[in-house]
mmCIF file of C-alpha atoms and ligand atoms in Angstrom:
data_model
loop_
_atom_site.group_PDB
_atom_site.id
_atom_site.type_symbol
_atom_site.label_atom_id
_atom_site.label_comp_id
_atom_site.label_asym_id
_atom_site.label_seq_id
_atom_site.Cartn_x
_atom_site.Cartn_y
_atom_site.Cartn_z
ATOM 1 C CA MET A 1013 -2.517 -10.365 2.646
ATOM 2 C CA ASN A 1014 -4.944 -8.568 4.942
ATOM 3 C CA HIS A 1015 -3.332 -8.355 8.405
ATOM 4 C CA PHE A 1016 0.410 -8.565 9.157
ATOM 5 C CA THR A 1017 0.703 -9.716 12.759
ATOM 6 C CA ALA A 1018 2.671 -12.968 12.404
ATOM 7 C CA LEU A 1019 4.467 -15.136 9.856
ATOM 8 C CA ALA A 1020 1.218 -17.099 9.485
ATOM 9 C CA ASP A 1021 -0.372 -14.012 7.881
ATOM 10 C CA VAL A 1022 2.159 -14.126 5.024
ATOM 11 C CA PRO A 1023 0.850 -16.279 2.162
ATOM 12 C CA ASP A 1024 4.215 -16.356 0.325
ATOM 13 C CA LEU A 1025 7.373 -15.493 2.271
ATOM 14 C CA ALA A 1026 9.673 -15.666 -0.783
ATOM 15 C CA LEU A 1027 7.395 -13.262 -2.667
ATOM 16 C CA LEU A 1028 7.272 -10.813 0.254
ATOM 17 C CA LEU A 1029 11.083 -10.823 0.449
ATOM 18 C CA GLU A 1030 11.300 -10.284 -3.297
ATOM 19 C CA ARG A 1031 8.948 -7.319 -2.921
ATOM 20 C CA ALA A 1032 11.066 -5.898 -0.095
ATOM 21 C CA ALA A 1033 14.164 -6.206 -2.272
ATOM 22 C CA GLU A 1034 12.278 -4.415 -5.089
ATOM 23 C CA CYS A 1035 11.235 -1.639 -2.695
ATOM 24 C CA LYS A 1036 14.869 -1.268 -1.674
ATOM 25 C CA ARG A 1037 16.019 -0.983 -5.299
ATOM 26 C CA THR A 1038 13.266 1.343 -6.555
ATOM 27 C CA PRO A 1039 11.604 2.962 -3.521
ATOM 28 C CA ASN A 1040 9.790 5.576 -5.614
ATOM 29 C CA ALA A 1041 8.154 3.156 -8.077
ATOM 30 C CA TRP A 1042 4.776 3.026 -6.241
ATOM 31 C CA SER A 1043 4.508 6.658 -5.132
ATOM 32 C CA SER A 1044 0.810 7.007 -5.966
ATOM 33 C CA LEU A 1045 -0.387 3.526 -4.905
ATOM 34 C CA GLY A 1046 -1.525 4.786 -1.505
ATOM 35 C CA ARG A 1047 -2.857 8.190 -2.506
ATOM 36 C CA GLY A 1048 -5.943 9.064 -0.476
ATOM 37 C CA ARG A 1049 -5.152 6.372 2.131
ATOM 38 C CA THR A 1050 -4.170 6.877 5.752
ATOM 39 C CA LEU A 1051 -2.046 4.728 8.069
ATOM 40 C CA GLY A 1052 -2.773 5.130 11.785
ATOM 41 C CA MET A 1053 -0.053 4.053 14.213
ATOM 42 C CA VAL A 1054 -0.807 3.458 17.893
ATOM 43 C CA PHE A 1055 2.250 3.240 20.152
ATOM 44 C CA PHE A 1056 1.617 1.892 23.643
ATOM 45 C CA ASN A 1057 5.441 1.758 24.009
ATOM 46 C CA PRO A 1058 8.370 3.861 22.774
ATOM 47 C CA SER A 1059 9.915 3.398 19.331
ATOM 48 C CA LEU A 1060 12.530 5.004 17.126
ATOM 49 C CA ARG A 1061 13.052 2.645 14.175
ATOM 50 C CA THR A 1062 9.535 1.271 13.803
ATOM 51 C CA ARG A 1063 7.902 4.675 14.104
ATOM 52 C CA VAL A 1064 10.174 6.422 11.615
ATOM 53 C CA SER A 1065 10.708 3.577 9.128
ATOM 54 C CA ALA A 1066 6.985 2.803 8.843
ATOM 55 C CA HIS A 1067 6.227 6.515 8.420
ATOM 56 C CA ARG A 1068 8.900 6.775 5.724
ATOM 57 C CA ALA A 1069 7.622 3.635 3.984
ATOM 58 C CA ALA A 1070 4.068 5.000 3.981
ATOM 59 C CA THR A 1071 5.236 8.357 2.619
ATOM 60 C CA LEU A 1072 7.051 6.595 -0.232
ATOM 61 C CA LEU A 1073 3.709 4.993 -1.190
ATOM 62 C CA GLY A 1074 1.788 8.281 -0.990
ATOM 63 C CA ILE A 1075 -0.007 7.240 2.232
ATOM 64 C CA ASP A 1076 -0.799 9.832 4.916
ATOM 65 C CA VAL A 1077 0.236 8.932 8.467
ATOM 66 C CA VAL A 1078 -1.127 9.736 11.893
ATOM 67 C CA SER A 1079 0.696 8.444 15.006
ATOM 68 C CA MET A 1080 -0.454 8.468 18.608
ATOM 69 C CA SER A 1081 0.624 7.262 22.037
ATOM 70 C CA PRO A 1082 -2.346 6.429 24.298
ATOM 71 C CA GLY A 1083 -2.042 8.082 27.677
ATOM 72 C CA SER A 1084 0.126 10.947 26.486
ATOM 73 C CA ASP A 1085 -1.425 12.396 23.316
ATOM 74 C CA THR A 1086 -4.663 10.361 23.276
ATOM 75 C CA TRP A 1087 -6.743 9.001 26.176
ATOM 76 C CA LEU A 1088 -5.385 6.272 28.365
ATOM 77 C CA LEU A 1089 -7.163 3.076 27.219
ATOM 78 C CA GLU A 1090 -8.848 0.403 29.322
ATOM 79 C CA THR A 1091 -8.124 -3.037 27.864
ATOM 80 C CA ARG A 1092 -9.994 -5.313 30.319
ATOM 81 C CA ASP A 1093 -13.604 -6.267 29.656
ATOM 82 C CA GLY A 1094 -16.409 -5.828 32.153
ATOM 83 C CA VAL A 1095 -14.629 -3.486 34.535
ATOM 84 C CA VAL A 1096 -16.059 -0.346 36.130
ATOM 85 C CA MET A 1097 -13.960 2.340 34.511
ATOM 86 C CA ASP A 1098 -13.425 4.490 37.580
ATOM 87 C CA GLY A 1099 -9.634 4.511 37.261
ATOM 88 C CA ALA A 1100 -7.104 6.341 35.104
ATOM 89 C CA ALA A 1101 -8.366 5.110 31.699
ATOM 90 C CA ALA A 1102 -10.946 7.446 30.124
ATOM 91 C CA GLU A 1103 -11.723 5.290 27.074
ATOM 92 C CA HIS A 1104 -12.100 1.579 26.329
ATOM 93 C CA ILE A 1105 -10.047 -0.094 23.628
ATOM 94 C CA ARG A 1106 -13.326 -1.330 22.042
ATOM 95 C CA GLU A 1107 -14.479 2.185 21.129
ATOM 96 C CA ALA A 1108 -10.978 3.468 20.385
ATOM 97 C CA ALA A 1109 -10.282 0.627 17.908
ATOM 98 C CA ALA A 1110 -13.683 0.906 16.208
ATOM 99 C CA VAL A 1111 -13.399 4.692 15.853
ATOM 100 C CA LEU A 1112 -9.838 4.579 14.521
ATOM 101 C CA GLY A 1113 -11.023 2.007 11.981
ATOM 102 C CA ARG A 1114 -13.445 4.638 10.640
ATOM 103 C CA TYR A 1115 -10.668 7.221 10.256
ATOM 104 C CA VAL A 1116 -7.795 5.221 8.784
ATOM 105 C CA ASP A 1117 -7.347 2.496 6.155
ATOM 106 C CA ILE A 1118 -4.543 0.522 7.863
ATOM 107 C CA LEU A 1119 -3.765 0.428 11.575
ATOM 108 C CA GLY A 1120 -0.337 -0.305 13.101
ATOM 109 C CA ILE A 1121 -0.170 -1.314 16.766
ATOM 110 C CA ARG A 1122 2.817 -1.451 19.136
ATOM 111 C CA SER A 1123 1.995 -3.167 22.385
ATOM 112 C CA PHE A 1124 4.748 -4.925 24.358
ATOM 113 C CA ALA A 1125 4.390 -7.834 26.743
ATOM 114 C CA GLN A 1126 3.688 -6.800 30.337
ATOM 115 C CA LEU A 1127 5.840 -9.764 31.523
ATOM 116 C CA THR A 1128 3.657 -10.466 34.565
ATOM 117 C CA ASN A 1129 1.104 -12.983 33.236
ATOM 118 C CA ARG A 1130 2.262 -15.283 30.456
ATOM 119 C CA ASP A 1131 -1.186 -16.436 29.400
ATOM 120 C CA GLU A 1132 -2.411 -12.861 29.046
ATOM 121 C CA ASP A 1133 0.639 -11.776 27.056
ATOM 122 C CA TYR A 1134 0.550 -14.822 24.785
ATOM 123 C CA ALA A 1135 -3.186 -14.283 24.167
ATOM 124 C CA GLU A 1136 -2.212 -10.981 22.446
ATOM 125 C CA THR A 1137 -5.300 -9.300 23.891
ATOM 126 C CA ILE A 1138 -4.554 -5.761 22.697
ATOM 127 C CA LEU A 1139 -3.503 -6.659 19.155
ATOM 128 C CA GLU A 1140 -6.407 -9.083 18.764
ATOM 129 C CA ARG A 1141 -8.868 -6.490 20.048
ATOM 130 C CA PHE A 1142 -7.758 -4.097 17.305
ATOM 131 C CA VAL A 1143 -8.058 -6.896 14.722
ATOM 132 C CA ALA A 1144 -11.566 -7.684 15.978
ATOM 133 C CA CYS A 1145 -12.897 -4.126 16.388
ATOM 134 C CA ALA A 1146 -11.120 -1.905 13.841
ATOM 135 C CA GLY A 1147 -12.454 -3.499 10.644
ATOM 136 C CA VAL A 1148 -9.302 -2.531 8.711
ATOM 137 C CA PRO A 1149 -6.008 -4.369 8.124
ATOM 138 C CA VAL A 1150 -3.790 -4.390 11.234
ATOM 139 C CA ILE A 1151 0.015 -4.410 11.182
ATOM 140 C CA SER A 1152 2.036 -5.423 14.232
ATOM 141 C CA LEU A 1153 4.618 -2.801 15.136
ATOM 142 C CA GLU A 1154 5.828 -5.337 17.794
ATOM 143 C CA SER A 1155 3.239 -7.074 19.887
ATOM 144 C CA ALA A 1156 3.564 -9.070 23.107
ATOM 145 C CA THR A 1157 4.957 -12.168 21.389
ATOM 146 C CA ARG A 1158 6.148 -11.154 17.918
ATOM 147 C CA HIS A 1159 7.920 -8.453 15.887
ATOM 148 C CA PRO A 1160 7.337 -9.501 12.265
ATOM 149 C CA LEU A 1161 8.385 -6.194 10.630
ATOM 150 C CA GLN A 1162 11.755 -6.618 12.357
ATOM 151 C CA SER A 1163 12.037 -10.217 11.195
ATOM 152 C CA LEU A 1164 11.269 -9.312 7.594
ATOM 153 C CA ALA A 1165 14.051 -6.687 7.679
ATOM 154 C CA ASP A 1166 16.359 -9.250 9.329
ATOM 155 C CA MET A 1167 15.730 -11.832 6.609
ATOM 156 C CA LEU A 1168 16.247 -9.198 3.904
ATOM 157 C CA THR A 1169 19.586 -8.358 5.568
ATOM 158 C CA ILE A 1170 20.718 -11.987 5.826
ATOM 159 C CA GLU A 1171 19.720 -12.664 2.205
ATOM 160 C CA HIS A 1172 21.839 -9.682 1.115
ATOM 161 C CA PHE A 1173 24.964 -10.549 3.124
ATOM 162 C CA LYS A 1174 24.929 -14.362 3.057
ATOM 163 C CA ARG A 1175 27.863 -16.117 1.413
ATOM 164 C CA THR A 1176 26.395 -19.623 1.336
ATOM 165 C CA SER A 1177 22.955 -20.792 0.326
ATOM 166 C CA ARG A 1178 22.172 -22.129 3.834
ATOM 167 C CA PRO A 1179 24.041 -19.928 6.345
ATOM 168 C CA ARG A 1180 24.629 -20.926 9.968
ATOM 169 C CA VAL A 1181 22.719 -18.277 11.901
ATOM 170 C CA VAL A 1182 23.271 -18.049 15.662
ATOM 171 C CA LEU A 1183 20.736 -16.336 17.897
ATOM 172 C CA SER A 1184 22.604 -15.596 21.120
ATOM 173 C CA TRP A 1185 21.118 -14.413 24.403
ATOM 174 C CA ALA A 1186 23.213 -11.598 25.928
ATOM 175 C CA PRO A 1187 23.034 -9.739 29.264
ATOM 176 C CA HIS A 1188 20.812 -6.708 29.904
ATOM 177 C CA PRO A 1189 19.833 -4.877 33.114
ATOM 178 C CA LYS A 1190 16.059 -4.989 32.532
ATOM 179 C CA ALA A 1191 13.557 -7.737 31.768
ATOM 180 C CA LEU A 1192 12.766 -7.703 28.032
ATOM 181 C CA PRO A 1193 10.026 -9.481 26.058
ATOM 182 C CA GLN A 1194 10.553 -12.611 23.937
ATOM 183 C CA ALA A 1195 8.925 -11.006 20.891
ATOM 184 C CA VAL A 1196 12.081 -10.365 18.859
ATOM 185 C CA PRO A 1197 13.740 -13.776 19.444
ATOM 186 C CA ASN A 1198 10.401 -15.593 18.959
ATOM 187 C CA SER A 1199 9.854 -13.985 15.580
ATOM 188 C CA PHE A 1200 13.489 -14.221 14.535
ATOM 189 C CA ALA A 1201 13.487 -17.970 15.238
ATOM 190 C CA GLU A 1202 10.184 -18.508 13.462
ATOM 191 C CA TRP A 1203 11.252 -16.611 10.336
ATOM 192 C CA ALA A 1204 14.837 -17.978 10.205
ATOM 193 C CA ILE A 1205 13.498 -21.546 10.369
ATOM 194 C CA ALA A 1206 10.960 -20.787 7.629
ATOM 195 C CA MET A 1207 13.834 -19.468 5.490
ATOM 196 C CA GLY A 1208 15.590 -22.818 5.850
ATOM 197 C CA TYR A 1209 18.696 -21.419 7.589
ATOM 198 C CA GLU A 1210 20.713 -23.557 9.998
ATOM 199 C CA LEU A 1211 19.483 -21.859 13.167
ATOM 200 C CA VAL A 1212 21.379 -22.326 16.419
ATOM 201 C CA ILE A 1213 19.979 -20.711 19.569
ATOM 202 C CA THR A 1214 22.276 -20.313 22.562
ATOM 203 C CA HIS A 1215 21.290 -19.047 25.994
ATOM 204 C CA PRO A 1216 21.894 -19.768 29.685
ATOM 205 C CA PRO A 1217 19.763 -22.489 31.330
ATOM 206 C CA GLY A 1218 16.198 -21.329 31.996
ATOM 207 C CA TYR A 1219 15.941 -19.087 28.924
ATOM 208 C CA GLU A 1220 14.318 -21.671 26.627
ATOM 209 C CA LEU A 1221 11.817 -19.957 24.341
ATOM 210 C CA ASP A 1222 8.324 -21.232 23.561
ATOM 211 C CA GLU A 1223 8.876 -24.337 21.417
ATOM 212 C CA ARG A 1224 6.170 -23.238 19.007
ATOM 213 C CA PHE A 1225 8.713 -20.706 17.708
ATOM 214 C CA THR A 1226 11.923 -22.733 17.935
ATOM 215 C CA ALA A 1227 10.985 -26.203 16.636
ATOM 216 C CA GLY A 1228 13.662 -27.084 14.071
ATOM 217 C CA ALA A 1229 16.471 -25.068 15.691
ATOM 218 C CA THR A 1230 19.489 -26.473 17.543
ATOM 219 C CA ILE A 1231 19.437 -25.213 21.128
ATOM 220 C CA THR A 1232 22.562 -25.183 23.317
ATOM 221 C CA HIS A 1233 23.801 -23.626 26.561
ATOM 222 C CA ASP A 1234 27.356 -23.658 25.146
ATOM 223 C CA GLN A 1235 27.810 -20.254 23.524
ATOM 224 C CA ASP A 1236 31.349 -21.010 22.329
ATOM 225 C CA ALA A 1237 30.268 -24.171 20.523
ATOM 226 C CA ALA A 1238 27.337 -22.295 18.976
ATOM 227 C CA PHE A 1239 29.659 -19.623 17.574
ATOM 228 C CA ASP A 1240 31.999 -22.136 15.901
ATOM 229 C CA GLY A 1241 31.529 -21.737 12.156
ATOM 230 C CA ALA A 1242 28.722 -19.162 12.432
ATOM 231 C CA ASP A 1243 27.965 -16.950 9.421
ATOM 232 C CA PHE A 1244 25.717 -14.550 11.350
ATOM 233 C CA VAL A 1245 25.518 -13.768 15.062
ATOM 234 C CA TYR A 1246 22.208 -12.214 16.078
ATOM 235 C CA ALA A 1247 22.409 -10.956 19.677
ATOM 236 C CA LYS A 1248 19.354 -10.282 21.802
ATOM 237 C CA ASN A 1249 18.386 -10.296 25.428
ATOM 238 C CA TRP A 1250 15.091 -11.747 26.580
ATOM 239 C CA SER A 1251 13.562 -12.614 29.924
ATOM 240 C CA SER A 1252 12.601 -16.153 30.887
ATOM 241 C CA TYR A 1253 9.572 -17.702 29.187
ATOM 242 C CA HIS A 1254 9.220 -20.624 31.603
ATOM 243 C CA ASP A 1255 9.862 -18.596 34.793
ATOM 244 C CA TYR A 1256 7.845 -15.922 33.092
ATOM 245 C CA GLY A 1257 9.335 -12.436 32.801
ATOM 246 C CA LYS A 1258 12.180 -13.147 35.245
ATOM 247 C CA ILE A 1259 15.849 -12.241 34.896
ATOM 248 C CA LEU A 1260 17.672 -15.463 35.777
ATOM 249 C CA CYS A 1261 21.175 -14.494 34.699
ATOM 250 C CA GLN A 1262 23.217 -11.335 34.261
ATOM 251 C CA ASP A 1263 26.486 -13.120 33.608
ATOM 252 C CA MET A 1264 28.635 -10.702 31.610
ATOM 253 C CA ARG A 1265 30.529 -13.659 30.145
ATOM 254 C CA TRP A 1266 27.594 -13.935 27.717
ATOM 255 C CA GLN A 1267 28.425 -10.478 26.236
ATOM 256 C CA ILE A 1268 29.406 -10.614 22.550
ATOM 257 C CA THR A 1269 33.120 -9.767 22.315
ATOM 258 C CA PRO A 1270 35.767 -9.856 19.533
ATOM 259 C CA GLU A 1271 37.178 -13.036 21.128
ATOM 260 C CA LYS A 1272 33.831 -14.757 20.646
ATOM 261 C CA MET A 1273 33.378 -13.397 17.124
ATOM 262 C CA ALA A 1274 36.862 -14.829 16.329
ATOM 263 C CA ARG A 1275 35.407 -18.354 16.698
ATOM 264 C CA THR A 1276 32.991 -17.724 13.813
ATOM 265 C CA ARG A 1277 33.407 -17.969 10.059
ATOM 266 C CA ASN A 1278 33.975 -14.184 9.908
ATOM 267 C CA ALA A 1279 30.342 -13.778 10.976
ATOM 268 C CA TYR A 1280 28.337 -10.633 10.565
ATOM 269 C CA PHE A 1281 26.998 -9.175 13.802
ATOM 270 C CA MET A 1282 23.304 -8.254 13.975
ATOM 271 C CA HIS A 1283 20.957 -6.745 16.573
ATOM 272 C CA CYS A 1284 17.495 -5.240 16.182
ATOM 273 C CA LEU A 1285 18.443 -2.101 18.195
ATOM 274 C CA PRO A 1286 18.180 -0.261 20.529
ATOM 275 C CA ILE A 1287 21.325 -1.837 21.966
ATOM 276 C CA ARG A 1288 23.065 -1.127 25.273
ATOM 277 C CA ARG A 1289 26.756 -0.875 24.463
ATOM 278 C CA ASN A 1290 29.123 -2.966 26.564
ATOM 279 C CA MET A 1291 26.189 -4.956 27.952
ATOM 280 C CA ILE A 1292 24.878 -6.951 24.968
ATOM 281 C CA ALA A 1293 28.010 -6.462 22.880
ATOM 282 C CA SER A 1294 31.280 -4.596 23.351
ATOM 283 C CA ASP A 1295 32.136 -1.365 21.518
ATOM 284 C CA ALA A 1296 34.796 -3.283 19.603
ATOM 285 C CA VAL A 1297 32.137 -5.582 18.080
ATOM 286 C CA LEU A 1298 29.627 -2.822 17.358
ATOM 287 C CA ASP A 1299 32.249 -0.635 15.702
ATOM 288 C CA SER A 1300 33.909 -3.444 13.721
ATOM 289 C CA PRO A 1301 33.446 -3.933 9.959
ATOM 290 C CA SER A 1302 31.535 -7.150 10.746
ATOM 291 C CA SER A 1303 28.718 -5.199 12.383
ATOM 292 C CA ILE A 1304 25.789 -4.698 9.997
ATOM 293 C CA ILE A 1305 23.380 -3.199 12.543
ATOM 294 C CA ILE A 1306 22.910 0.063 10.629
ATOM 295 C CA GLU A 1307 22.231 -1.690 7.299
ATOM 296 C CA GLN A 1308 19.838 -3.954 9.200
ATOM 297 C CA ALA A 1309 17.974 -0.952 10.641
ATOM 298 C CA ALA A 1310 17.942 0.705 7.199
ATOM 299 C CA ASN A 1311 16.184 -2.389 5.845
ATOM 300 C CA ARG A 1312 13.215 -1.614 8.083
ATOM 301 C CA VAL A 1313 12.046 0.874 5.423
ATOM 302 C CA PRO A 1314 11.802 -1.525 2.446
ATOM 303 C CA ALA A 1315 10.383 -4.189 4.771
ATOM 304 C CA ALA A 1316 7.571 -1.894 5.920
ATOM 305 C CA GLN A 1317 7.058 -0.624 2.374
ATOM 306 C CA ALA A 1318 6.673 -4.188 1.049
ATOM 307 C CA VAL A 1319 4.096 -4.988 3.736
ATOM 308 C CA LEU A 1320 2.068 -1.817 3.104
ATOM 309 C CA ARG A 1321 2.287 -2.341 -0.667
ATOM 310 C CA THR A 1322 1.093 -5.930 -0.383
ATOM 311 C CA ILE A 1323 -1.860 -4.925 1.812
ATOM 312 C CA LEU A 1324 -2.832 -2.062 -0.534
ATOM 313 C CA GLU A 1325 -2.604 -4.252 -3.621
ATOM 314 C CA ALA A 1326 -4.878 -6.855 -1.998
ATOM 315 C CA GLN A 1327 -7.642 -4.301 -1.326
HETATM 316 C C1 AN0 B 1058 12.364 -3.969 23.028
HETATM 317 C C2 AN0 B 1058 12.351 -5.494 23.098
HETATM 318 O O1 AN0 B 1058 13.319 -6.095 23.526
HETATM 319 O O2 AN0 B 1058 11.338 -6.094 22.712
HETATM 320 C C3 AN0 B 1058 12.220 -3.484 21.603
HETATM 321 C C4 AN0 B 1058 13.163 -4.060 20.609
HETATM 322 C C5 AN0 B 1058 12.851 -3.703 19.215
HETATM 323 N N1 AN0 B 1058 13.608 -3.457 23.554
HETATM 324 C C6 AN0 B 1058 13.675 -2.697 24.643
HETATM 325 O O3 AN0 B 1058 12.668 -2.487 25.297
HETATM 326 C C7 AN0 B 1058 15.012 -2.162 25.043
HETATM 327 N N1 CP B 1059 14.046 -2.470 16.359
HETATM 328 C C1 CP B 1059 12.974 -1.720 16.704
HETATM 329 O O1 CP B 1059 11.816 -2.092 16.542
HETATM 330 O O2 CP B 1059 13.301 -0.486 17.210
HETATM 331 P P1 CP B 1059 12.309 0.547 17.865
HETATM 332 O O3 CP B 1059 11.871 -0.061 19.187
HETATM 333 O O4 CP B 1059 13.121 1.788 18.066
HETATM 334 O O5 CP B 1059 11.141 0.748 16.963
#
C-alpha cells in the first residue's frame, strides 16, 4: 500500500484489519520500524481524534511528527490554478506540497468539503494535488468525500463487539444545526458493504447519498423499521448530496433516543465524534452501557498504526 485515501487503496481489507487488531494487542512491537522517518500532517480543518491518534500511532512506530494548519501556523494556501495571487493566500498548494514532500516521508491531509460546489468537492482537488505534487505516500485524515481512517477504526470496533457473523448495521441520519459533509457516511457505507455486513441506511427524504458508496445497502425513510433487529446503530448527520450541501430537515424526531434503541436487538450505539449531545443522540443513549463511542475513538490509534505500518513495510 502506497497511499491511503480510499478503500480502493487497500489491497487486502481483511489483512489490514488483522494488522489493526495486532497493533491493538501489542502496540509496542514495531517501535523502531519508523526510526528516522517523519510524518507531516496538514490540517485545513480542526481535529481532536485524528490529530492525536495519528500522532500517537506514529510515536508508537518511532516516527517523528510535524503538524500544521495552513493559514494559522503556515501560509494560507491558494488551491486554484492559473489565478493571480493578489489575495489572502501567500503560497500555492503546488509549491507547498512539493516542498513538504522533500521534508517528510508520509503526508497526512485533512481537507473537508466546502459544500458549495459538488463537482469540485467530489473531484478531491486538494487531496489529489498533494498526491500529485508531494512524491511521498499520502494518508487522508478526512477529505471532502471520505474518512477512511475513521472507517477502519469503525470496522475494527464492529468486529470486536459483533455477536453474529453478519450483523445488521444501521447507519442513521440524525439532526444537527450545521451543514456537515458526507465524508463519514460515504466511507462508512463503502467499508461496511465491503465487510459483508447487512447495511441499512435510514434518513429523511432528500438525504440519499451518492450511490457509488451505498450500492448494496438497504435504504429506507422509515427509521423505526430500520432499527428493528439492529445489532449496531451508527448515527451521523450529513447535508444533502443531491441538493448539494443543503439542510433539508432538522426534525428532532430523528434524534437517537432510548425508545428507538429499544426496538433494536440490544444494539451498540456508535458515532465518529465530535457529537452534539441532545441533537444527534440524547444523553441517556450516550451515557448508556450500549454506547461504545469511547472504545470506537480509542480504536483510531491501532487503525492509524496499522496504516502507517503497512505503508512503511511497503517502502
Ligand atoms: C466533521 C464531519 O461531519 O465530517 C468531522 C467528523 C469526524 N464533523 C464536524 O464538522 C462537526
Ligand atoms: N472522528 C474524527 O475524525 O474526529 P476529529 O474531527 O476530532 O479528528
